[in-house]
Amino acid sequence: MSEVYDLLIIGGGPAGLSSAIYGSRSKLKTLVLESKSKMGGQVADYHEMENYPGVVDTTAPELVESFEEHARKFGTEFAKGEVKELELDGFIKTVKTKKGEEYKAKSIVLATGAEPRKLGCEGEAEFKGKGVSYCATCDADFFHDLHVVVVGNGNSAIEEAIYLTKFAAKVTIIVIHEEGKMDAEKLFQERAYANDKIEFVWNSTLQEVKGEGIVETAVLKNVKTGEKTEMDCDGIFIFIGRVPSTDFLEDTDVELTEGGYIKADEDMKTTVPGVYAAGDVRDKVVRQVVTAAGDGATAAVMAQSYLEAEEHWRDNVLKTDKQVVVAFWNPTQDDSLNTLQDIEELGVEADETKKLVKIDTYRNRLITNRYNITKVPTVLIIESGEEVERVENPTEEELARILN
């Protein structure tokens, strides 16, 4: 069997690298699997970085480099590969790449991100990070008293355009529909119409981006007449949606939204035990470097808790030859405390043929949910890894019966 990692992180952006730092620092054998030649995800394609808390003077590549260096300091391993398939059944999970490599891990963090949907027009890729942007919150501050163009007319486009007016002198929104028609909700439309800094160009798309080193001109095309016009501008913000990188999850039990984002709770847990999601690939509202890093840290901490609970259960319950008495309890409930006292008085811990395992239902939701424990106290008798008896709210007589 190949080497088994405690934590395998798919994606080397801020979420993945943050997860690696926390995982490796907790002594988990950690691997980051990144499909691109360099770490950083979307951030690696930008230069300026002014809104990461506590880091006043840095660039995006420098920040990502420090993330990676920090992870390596604690022993994180790195590998290059694009994931093709996941096998998530069982405790040991398998990750297969398009080149045929296989990696095995006990827990996985999915941090593959979400790419802004591209127009694909001429000059767009060339000027990305040099005036072409996909994030107003990230880059608006660079366009103080300048003219910027916004492409898109959905909720996010109009909301971002309004945000840009706090910085730019003028914002021109390019709308593919006829005058007065937008995809955004009426509330956003009304706010945009009422903003003196916003102007609209209707029935048009962005055809080309021009400039000498930085954005200087937006070439627009009228979708009705085919006429092309050039508009001087200092920046172009494109908001036509995002595409999460989740194609490799289609044949797994990881639940996705209609838009393809991963459904995960506030603990970053997905619908598959031991699999977590962090960063822009997760169904969330705010997508910033700082929130991605927070997601990654949470995912690693939860993965560590999962491994501790799972391995303790496997070693002390599923693999033992003894009869296991599992007491599910809550330390705040008198009935639970009384049941534990009754079990101790029956001498279970002194019996060499039995083993007592206590599960705090508040702290260990993994095992609690797996065995469908809905009431506490509950006592299970497990033999050879299989449940043979269950008693909810046991009386002293019932305990004496099942323990003797």
Tab-separated table of C-alpha atoms in Angstrom:
chain	number	residue	atom	x	y	z
A	1	MET	CA	0.000	0.000	0.000
A	2	SER	CA	1.316	3.480	-0.857
A	3	GLU	CA	2.042	6.131	1.729
A	4	VAL	CA	-1.033	7.382	3.565
A	5	TYR	CA	-1.274	11.067	4.459
A	6	ASP	CA	-3.244	12.316	7.423
A	7	LEU	CA	-4.368	15.361	5.442
A	8	LEU	CA	-4.368	15.861	1.685
A	9	ILE	CA	-5.213	19.345	0.420
A	10	ILE	CA	-6.311	19.788	-3.174
A	11	GLY	CA	-5.442	23.332	-4.213
A	12	GLY	CA	-2.532	25.609	-3.312
A	13	GLY	CA	-4.277	28.957	-2.957
A	14	PRO	CA	-4.670	30.905	0.305
A	15	ALA	CA	-7.270	28.435	1.622
A	16	GLY	CA	-5.174	25.385	0.816
A	17	LEU	CA	-1.921	26.845	2.119
A	18	SER	CA	-3.563	28.066	5.318
A	19	SER	CA	-4.978	24.594	5.823
A	20	ALA	CA	-1.499	23.156	5.253
A	21	ILE	CA	0.030	25.449	7.875
A	22	TYR	CA	-2.507	24.452	10.502
A	23	GLY	CA	-2.432	20.779	9.564
A	24	SER	CA	1.353	20.419	9.545
A	25	ARG	CA	1.759	22.449	12.717
A	26	SER	CA	-0.599	19.967	14.399
A	27	LYS	CA	1.787	17.156	13.365
A	28	LEU	CA	-0.498	15.812	10.652
A	29	LYS	CA	1.356	14.322	7.701
A	30	THR	CA	0.174	16.849	5.101
A	31	LEU	CA	0.350	17.058	1.317
A	32	VAL	CA	-0.731	19.940	-0.927
A	33	LEU	CA	-1.646	18.882	-4.457
A	34	GLU	CA	-1.680	21.818	-6.897
A	35	SER	CA	-2.476	21.601	-10.618
A	36	LYS	CA	-0.573	24.747	-11.635
A	37	SER	CA	3.154	25.339	-11.773
A	38	LYS	CA	3.038	27.856	-8.922
A	39	MET	CA	1.122	28.200	-5.707
A	40	GLY	CA	-1.398	30.916	-4.954
A	41	GLY	CA	-4.521	30.217	-6.954
A	42	GLN	CA	-6.186	33.367	-8.283
A	43	VAL	CA	-4.026	35.575	-6.055
A	44	ALA	CA	-0.880	34.532	-7.915
A	45	ASP	CA	-2.115	36.394	-11.008
A	46	TYR	CA	-2.364	39.747	-9.229
A	47	HIS	CA	0.326	42.127	-8.057
A	48	GLU	CA	-1.013	44.532	-5.456
A	49	MET	CA	-2.190	43.316	-2.044
A	50	GLU	CA	-3.359	46.015	0.338
A	51	ASN	CA	-6.220	44.490	2.317
A	52	TYR	CA	-4.701	41.498	4.111
A	53	PRO	CA	-4.945	42.362	7.824
A	54	GLY	CA	-1.664	43.139	9.519
A	55	VAL	CA	0.377	43.098	6.284
A	56	VAL	CA	0.694	46.721	5.220
A	57	ASP	CA	3.362	46.579	2.542
A	58	THR	CA	3.456	43.500	0.318
A	59	THR	CA	2.461	42.190	-3.092
A	60	ALA	CA	0.159	39.273	-3.845
A	61	PRO	CA	3.037	37.022	-5.017
A	62	GLU	CA	5.040	37.895	-1.886
A	63	LEU	CA	2.106	37.073	0.379
A	64	VAL	CA	1.537	33.716	-1.325
A	65	GLU	CA	5.244	32.946	-1.137
A	66	SER	CA	5.198	33.598	2.594
A	67	PHE	CA	2.166	31.293	2.942
A	68	GLU	CA	4.058	28.517	1.153
A	69	GLU	CA	7.266	29.102	3.111
A	70	HIS	CA	5.285	28.982	6.361
A	71	ALA	CA	3.721	25.649	5.380
A	72	ARG	CA	7.081	24.165	4.373
A	73	LYS	CA	8.546	25.264	7.708
A	74	PHE	CA	6.161	22.899	9.491
A	75	GLY	CA	6.849	20.011	7.116
A	76	THR	CA	4.121	20.259	4.482
A	77	GLU	CA	4.870	18.260	1.342
A	78	PHE	CA	3.953	19.546	-2.122
A	79	ALA	CA	3.151	17.798	-5.383
A	80	LYS	CA	1.904	18.873	-8.794
A	81	GLY	CA	-1.101	17.200	-10.338
A	82	GLU	CA	-4.604	17.817	-11.639
A	83	VAL	CA	-7.203	15.673	-9.915
A	84	LYS	CA	-9.266	13.425	-12.144
A	85	GLU	CA	-11.077	11.176	-9.689
A	86	LEU	CA	-11.725	10.716	-5.983
A	87	GLU	CA	-12.610	7.525	-4.109
A	88	LEU	CA	-14.093	8.648	-0.807
A	89	ASP	CA	-15.648	5.463	0.565
A	90	GLY	CA	-14.083	4.254	3.773
A	91	PHE	CA	-11.555	5.750	6.140
A	92	ILE	CA	-8.666	5.720	3.656
A	93	LYS	CA	-9.506	7.853	0.619
A	94	THR	CA	-7.821	7.818	-2.795
A	95	VAL	CA	-7.008	10.765	-5.054
A	96	LYS	CA	-6.182	10.016	-8.700
A	97	THR	CA	-4.631	12.548	-11.078
A	98	LYS	CA	-4.975	12.855	-14.833
A	99	LYS	CA	-1.404	11.593	-15.243
A	100	GLY	CA	-2.141	8.421	-13.289
A	101	GLU	CA	-0.617	9.243	-9.902
A	102	GLU	CA	-2.464	8.005	-6.826
A	103	TYR	CA	-2.398	9.513	-3.348
A	104	LYS	CA	-4.046	8.118	-0.242
A	105	ALA	CA	-5.224	10.108	2.752
A	106	LYS	CA	-7.370	9.820	5.845
A	107	SER	CA	-8.862	13.299	5.393
A	108	ILE	CA	-9.146	15.714	2.468
A	109	VAL	CA	-9.573	19.480	2.138
A	110	LEU	CA	-11.043	20.646	-1.168
A	111	ALA	CA	-9.612	24.102	-1.883
A	112	THR	CA	-9.720	24.231	-5.677
A	113	GLY	CA	-11.234	27.709	-5.854
A	114	ALA	CA	-13.534	29.325	-8.374
A	115	GLU	CA	-12.379	31.163	-11.436
A	116	PRO	CA	-14.106	34.339	-12.631
A	117	ARG	CA	-15.901	33.598	-15.844
A	118	LYS	CA	-13.880	35.062	-18.701
A	119	LEU	CA	-15.232	36.868	-21.742
A	120	GLY	CA	-12.462	35.503	-23.914
A	121	CYS	CA	-12.067	38.751	-25.811
A	122	GLU	CA	-8.775	39.919	-27.275
A	123	GLY	CA	-6.475	41.545	-24.707
A	124	GLU	CA	-8.376	40.256	-21.673
A	125	ALA	CA	-5.722	37.777	-20.569
A	126	GLU	CA	-2.854	40.084	-21.530
A	127	PHE	CA	-4.073	42.895	-19.290
A	128	LYS	CA	-5.256	40.809	-16.340
A	129	GLY	CA	-3.793	42.476	-13.256
A	130	LYS	CA	-2.779	45.472	-15.365
A	131	GLY	CA	-6.157	47.167	-15.431
A	132	VAL	CA	-8.402	44.173	-16.104
A	133	SER	CA	-9.888	42.942	-12.832
A	134	TYR	CA	-12.573	40.581	-11.581
A	135	CYS	CA	-12.836	41.917	-8.025
A	136	ALA	CA	-13.869	45.456	-7.076
A	137	THR	CA	-13.236	44.904	-3.368
A	138	CYS	CA	-9.681	43.824	-4.187
A	139	ASP	CA	-8.744	46.522	-6.686
A	140	ALA	CA	-11.077	49.511	-6.451
A	141	ASP	CA	-8.573	51.519	-4.408
A	142	PHE	CA	-6.184	51.606	-7.378
A	143	PHE	CA	-8.646	53.633	-9.449
A	144	HIS	CA	-9.125	56.777	-7.358
A	145	ASP	CA	-10.577	59.579	-9.520
A	146	LEU	CA	-10.212	57.504	-12.690
A	147	HIS	CA	-12.640	56.123	-15.280
A	148	VAL	CA	-13.451	52.433	-15.120
A	149	VAL	CA	-15.656	50.194	-17.233
A	150	VAL	CA	-17.832	47.442	-15.758
A	151	VAL	CA	-18.930	44.528	-17.956
A	152	GLY	CA	-22.036	42.695	-16.760
A	153	ASN	CA	-25.548	43.490	-15.574
A	154	GLY	CA	-26.410	40.919	-12.896
A	155	ASN	CA	-26.645	41.553	-9.158
A	156	SER	CA	-22.914	41.224	-8.547
A	157	ALA	CA	-21.994	43.454	-11.503
A	158	ILE	CA	-24.297	46.278	-10.469
A	159	GLU	CA	-23.413	45.974	-6.792
A	160	GLU	CA	-19.702	46.074	-7.613
A	161	ALA	CA	-20.228	49.025	-9.939
A	162	ILE	CA	-21.896	50.962	-7.139
A	163	TYR	CA	-19.000	50.061	-4.843
A	164	LEU	CA	-16.523	51.328	-7.440
A	165	THR	CA	-18.147	54.770	-7.394
A	166	LYS	CA	-16.693	55.271	-3.905
A	167	PHE	CA	-13.282	55.436	-5.580
A	168	ALA	CA	-13.560	56.110	-9.319
A	169	ALA	CA	-14.568	59.425	-10.860
A	170	LYS	CA	-16.758	57.666	-13.412
A	171	VAL	CA	-18.106	54.137	-13.912
A	172	THR	CA	-19.489	53.043	-17.277
A	173	ILE	CA	-21.544	49.823	-17.256
A	174	ILE	CA	-21.633	47.834	-20.499
A	175	VAL	CA	-24.997	46.039	-20.836
A	176	ILE	CA	-25.751	43.504	-23.538
A	177	HIS	CA	-29.530	44.097	-23.312
A	178	GLU	CA	-31.692	46.892	-24.661
A	179	GLU	CA	-31.880	50.170	-22.779
A	180	GLY	CA	-33.584	49.852	-19.412
A	181	LYS	CA	-33.290	46.062	-19.244
A	182	MET	CA	-30.891	44.356	-16.828
A	183	ASP	CA	-30.624	40.990	-15.095
A	184	ALA	CA	-30.031	42.575	-11.693
A	185	GLU	CA	-32.846	42.903	-9.185
A	186	LYS	CA	-34.863	46.105	-9.285
A	187	LEU	CA	-33.348	47.353	-6.038
A	188	PHE	CA	-29.826	47.274	-7.489
A	189	GLN	CA	-31.026	48.816	-10.744
A	190	GLU	CA	-32.665	51.721	-8.944
A	191	ARG	CA	-29.525	52.402	-6.922
A	192	ALA	CA	-27.402	52.385	-10.057
A	193	TYR	CA	-29.729	54.722	-11.948
A	194	ALA	CA	-29.706	57.122	-9.008
A	195	ASN	CA	-25.904	57.257	-8.834
A	196	ASP	CA	-24.503	60.314	-10.638
A	197	LYS	CA	-21.166	58.621	-11.280
A	198	ILE	CA	-22.674	55.729	-13.253
A	199	GLU	CA	-23.376	55.766	-16.991
A	200	PHE	CA	-24.649	52.968	-19.231
A	201	VAL	CA	-23.842	51.709	-22.711
A	202	TRP	CA	-26.656	49.455	-23.950
A	203	ASN	CA	-26.821	46.665	-26.542
A	204	SER	CA	-23.070	46.225	-26.306
A	205	THR	CA	-20.274	43.854	-25.356
A	206	LEU	CA	-16.567	44.224	-24.751
A	207	GLN	CA	-14.786	43.247	-27.951
A	208	GLU	CA	-11.149	44.046	-27.160
A	209	VAL	CA	-8.847	45.587	-24.551
A	210	LYS	CA	-6.019	47.849	-25.681
A	211	GLY	CA	-3.150	49.681	-24.054
A	212	GLU	CA	0.592	50.117	-23.761
A	213	GLY	CA	1.473	47.985	-20.757
A	214	ILE	CA	-1.730	48.928	-18.917
A	215	VAL	CA	-5.377	49.291	-19.899
A	216	GLU	CA	-6.068	52.441	-21.919
A	217	THR	CA	-8.947	51.577	-24.241
A	218	ALA	CA	-12.062	49.415	-24.271
A	219	VAL	CA	-13.300	48.427	-27.732
A	220	LEU	CA	-17.080	47.967	-27.622
A	221	LYS	CA	-19.329	46.246	-30.141
A	222	ASN	CA	-23.014	46.991	-30.608
A	223	VAL	CA	-24.762	43.604	-30.736
A	224	LYS	CA	-27.533	44.976	-32.982
A	225	THR	CA	-25.603	46.971	-35.547
A	226	GLY	CA	-22.171	45.344	-35.267
A	227	GLU	CA	-20.630	48.815	-34.992
A	228	LYS	CA	-17.408	49.065	-32.974
A	229	THR	CA	-16.436	52.064	-30.877
A	230	GLU	CA	-13.425	52.820	-28.707
A	231	MET	CA	-13.768	54.181	-25.176
A	232	ASP	CA	-10.858	55.614	-23.213
A	233	CYS	CA	-10.677	54.154	-19.714
A	234	ASP	CA	-8.221	53.311	-16.953
A	235	GLY	CA	-9.602	49.972	-15.866
A	236	ILE	CA	-12.057	47.247	-16.842
A	237	PHE	CA	-13.948	45.153	-14.299
A	238	ILE	CA	-15.598	41.991	-15.634
A	239	PHE	CA	-18.482	40.493	-13.635
A	240	ILE	CA	-20.225	37.818	-15.679
A	241	GLY	CA	-20.215	35.068	-13.076
A	242	ARG	CA	-17.772	32.602	-11.566
A	243	VAL	CA	-17.019	28.977	-12.333
A	244	PRO	CA	-16.124	26.741	-9.351
A	245	SER	CA	-13.478	24.099	-9.986
A	246	THR	CA	-15.545	21.061	-9.024
A	247	ASP	CA	-15.841	18.951	-12.180
A	248	PHE	CA	-13.861	16.132	-10.552
A	249	LEU	CA	-16.523	15.800	-7.838
A	250	GLU	CA	-19.408	14.854	-10.127
A	251	ASP	CA	-19.240	11.115	-9.378
A	252	THR	CA	-18.767	11.488	-5.612
A	253	ASP	CA	-21.164	11.951	-2.703
A	254	VAL	CA	-19.930	15.496	-2.093
A	255	GLU	CA	-23.060	17.602	-2.488
A	256	LEU	CA	-22.918	20.628	-4.784
A	257	THR	CA	-25.203	23.580	-5.363
A	258	GLU	CA	-26.888	24.127	-8.711
A	259	GLY	CA	-24.034	26.466	-9.567
A	260	GLY	CA	-21.469	23.777	-8.841
A	261	TYR	CA	-20.182	25.110	-5.511
A	262	ILE	CA	-19.545	22.716	-2.621
A	263	LYS	CA	-22.095	22.666	0.167
A	264	ALA	CA	-20.254	22.876	3.490
A	265	ASP	CA	-21.288	23.981	6.964
A	266	GLU	CA	-19.570	26.578	9.163
A	267	ASP	CA	-17.057	23.894	10.199
A	268	MET	CA	-16.190	23.360	6.505
A	269	LYS	CA	-17.637	19.840	6.627
A	270	THR	CA	-19.043	18.474	3.378
A	271	THR	CA	-21.593	15.693	3.039
A	272	VAL	CA	-18.768	13.111	3.149
A	273	PRO	CA	-17.126	12.383	6.532
A	274	GLY	CA	-13.484	13.411	6.569
A	275	VAL	CA	-13.842	15.671	3.523
A	276	TYR	CA	-13.839	19.453	3.965
A	277	ALA	CA	-14.184	22.466	1.671
A	278	ALA	CA	-12.400	25.795	2.035
A	279	GLY	CA	-12.168	29.061	0.133
A	280	ASP	CA	-13.883	30.154	-3.060
A	281	VAL	CA	-14.980	26.639	-4.019
A	282	ARG	CA	-17.354	26.671	-1.055
A	283	ASP	CA	-20.889	28.066	-1.283
A	284	LYS	CA	-20.356	31.406	0.496
A	285	VAL	CA	-20.886	35.144	0.127
A	286	VAL	CA	-17.534	36.831	0.797
A	287	ARG	CA	-14.588	35.688	-1.316
A	288	GLN	CA	-11.389	37.355	-0.136
A	289	VAL	CA	-7.880	36.139	0.697
A	290	VAL	CA	-8.519	36.642	4.407
A	291	THR	CA	-11.773	34.656	4.388
A	292	ALA	CA	-10.153	31.875	2.341
A	293	ALA	CA	-7.334	31.668	4.881
A	294	GLY	CA	-9.875	31.478	7.696
A	295	ASP	CA	-11.723	28.682	5.909
A	296	GLY	CA	-8.485	26.774	5.463
A	297	ALA	CA	-7.545	27.053	9.117
A	298	THR	CA	-10.995	25.873	10.207
A	299	ALA	CA	-10.928	22.935	7.788
A	300	ALA	CA	-7.566	21.730	9.099
A	301	VAL	CA	-8.634	21.989	12.736
A	302	MET	CA	-11.835	20.076	11.986
A	303	ALA	CA	-9.875	17.451	10.060
A	304	GLN	CA	-7.598	16.969	13.047
A	305	SER	CA	-10.612	16.523	15.337
A	306	TYR	CA	-12.101	14.056	12.873
A	307	LEU	CA	-8.912	11.991	12.768
A	308	GLU	CA	-8.576	11.917	16.541
A	309	ALA	CA	-12.171	10.764	16.982
A	310	GLU	CA	-12.064	8.283	14.109
A	311	GLU	CA	-8.747	6.706	15.042
A	312	HIS	CA	-9.685	6.482	18.725
A	313	TRP	CA	-12.927	4.746	17.747
A	314	ARG	CA	-11.230	2.345	15.366
A	315	ASP	CA	-8.447	1.428	17.792
A	316	ASN	CA	-10.537	1.160	20.952
A	317	VAL	CA	-13.875	-0.093	19.636
A	318	LEU	CA	-13.773	-1.647	16.175
A	319	LYS	CA	-10.446	-3.476	16.415
A	320	THR	CA	-10.528	-4.780	19.982
A	321	ASP	CA	-11.311	-8.371	20.920
A	322	LYS	CA	-13.103	-7.265	24.071
A	323	GLN	CA	-16.772	-6.479	24.480
A	324	VAL	CA	-17.061	-2.685	24.333
A	325	VAL	CA	-19.483	-0.729	26.490
A	326	VAL	CA	-20.031	2.653	24.851
A	327	ALA	CA	-21.658	5.282	27.029
A	328	PHE	CA	-22.982	8.310	25.136
A	329	TRP	CA	-23.372	11.099	27.657
A	330	ASN	CA	-23.619	14.839	28.227
A	331	PRO	CA	-21.639	16.299	31.156
A	332	THR	CA	-24.344	18.901	31.808
A	333	GLN	CA	-27.094	16.319	32.433
A	334	ASP	CA	-27.577	14.613	35.787
A	335	ASP	CA	-29.000	11.463	34.161
A	336	SER	CA	-25.779	11.056	32.177
A	337	LEU	CA	-23.616	11.458	35.254
A	338	ASN	CA	-25.740	8.971	37.187
A	339	THR	CA	-25.480	6.410	34.383
A	340	LEU	CA	-21.691	6.699	34.293
A	341	GLN	CA	-21.596	6.235	38.062
A	342	ASP	CA	-23.811	3.145	37.813
A	343	ILE	CA	-21.529	1.667	35.133
A	344	GLU	CA	-18.459	2.252	37.284
A	345	GLU	CA	-20.150	0.660	40.299
A	346	LEU	CA	-20.855	-2.437	38.214
A	347	GLY	CA	-17.105	-2.848	37.799
A	348	VAL	CA	-16.919	-2.629	34.000
A	349	GLU	CA	-13.493	-0.964	33.989
A	350	ALA	CA	-12.075	-3.711	36.209
A	351	ASP	CA	-13.411	-6.488	33.978
A	352	GLU	CA	-10.596	-7.672	31.668
A	353	THR	CA	-13.120	-8.970	29.130
A	354	LYS	CA	-14.774	-5.566	28.712
A	355	LYS	CA	-13.748	-2.069	27.711
A	356	LEU	CA	-15.571	1.152	28.612
A	357	VAL	CA	-15.580	4.012	26.085
A	358	LYS	CA	-17.232	7.316	26.968
A	359	ILE	CA	-18.491	9.579	24.173
A	360	ASP	CA	-19.373	13.189	24.976
A	361	THR	CA	-22.158	13.795	22.452
A	362	TYR	CA	-21.484	17.530	22.295
A	363	ARG	CA	-17.788	17.221	21.506
A	364	ASN	CA	-17.920	14.114	19.326
A	365	ARG	CA	-20.686	14.620	16.792
A	366	LEU	CA	-19.030	12.299	14.287
A	367	ILE	CA	-19.594	9.070	16.229
A	368	THR	CA	-22.824	10.352	17.772
A	369	ASN	CA	-24.365	10.951	14.352
A	370	ARG	CA	-22.949	7.759	12.843
A	371	TYR	CA	-24.790	5.666	15.403
A	372	ASN	CA	-27.940	7.818	15.294
A	373	ILE	CA	-27.800	8.728	18.972
A	374	THR	CA	-30.789	10.993	19.651
A	375	LYS	CA	-31.119	10.587	23.413
A	376	VAL	CA	-28.616	10.693	26.254
A	377	PRO	CA	-27.628	8.767	28.126
A	378	THR	CA	-27.519	5.852	25.697
A	379	VAL	CA	-25.435	2.715	26.181
A	380	LEU	CA	-24.308	0.500	23.298
A	381	ILE	CA	-22.782	-2.954	23.521
A	382	ILE	CA	-20.390	-3.597	20.627
A	383	GLU	CA	-18.745	-6.922	19.856
A	384	SER	CA	-16.342	-7.548	16.955
A	385	GLY	CA	-17.135	-4.081	15.653
A	386	GLU	CA	-20.891	-4.679	15.517
A	387	GLU	CA	-23.613	-3.233	17.714
A	388	VAL	CA	-25.396	-6.024	19.555
A	389	GLU	CA	-27.525	-4.072	22.012
A	390	ARG	CA	-28.691	-0.531	22.721
A	391	VAL	CA	-30.457	0.937	25.737
A	392	GLU	CA	-31.639	4.536	25.989
A	393	ASN	CA	-31.965	6.154	29.420
A	394	PRO	CA	-31.058	2.841	31.096
A	395	THR	CA	-32.219	2.003	34.590
A	396	GLU	CA	-29.889	0.356	37.106
A	397	GLU	CA	-31.611	-2.975	36.415
A	398	GLU	CA	-31.157	-2.651	32.658
A	399	LEU	CA	-27.499	-1.790	33.074
A	400	ALA	CA	-26.973	-4.782	35.344
A	401	ARG	CA	-28.619	-7.034	32.741
A	402	ILE	CA	-26.601	-5.921	29.720
A	403	LEU	CA	-23.282	-5.621	31.558
A	404	ASN	CA	-23.291	-8.976	33.314
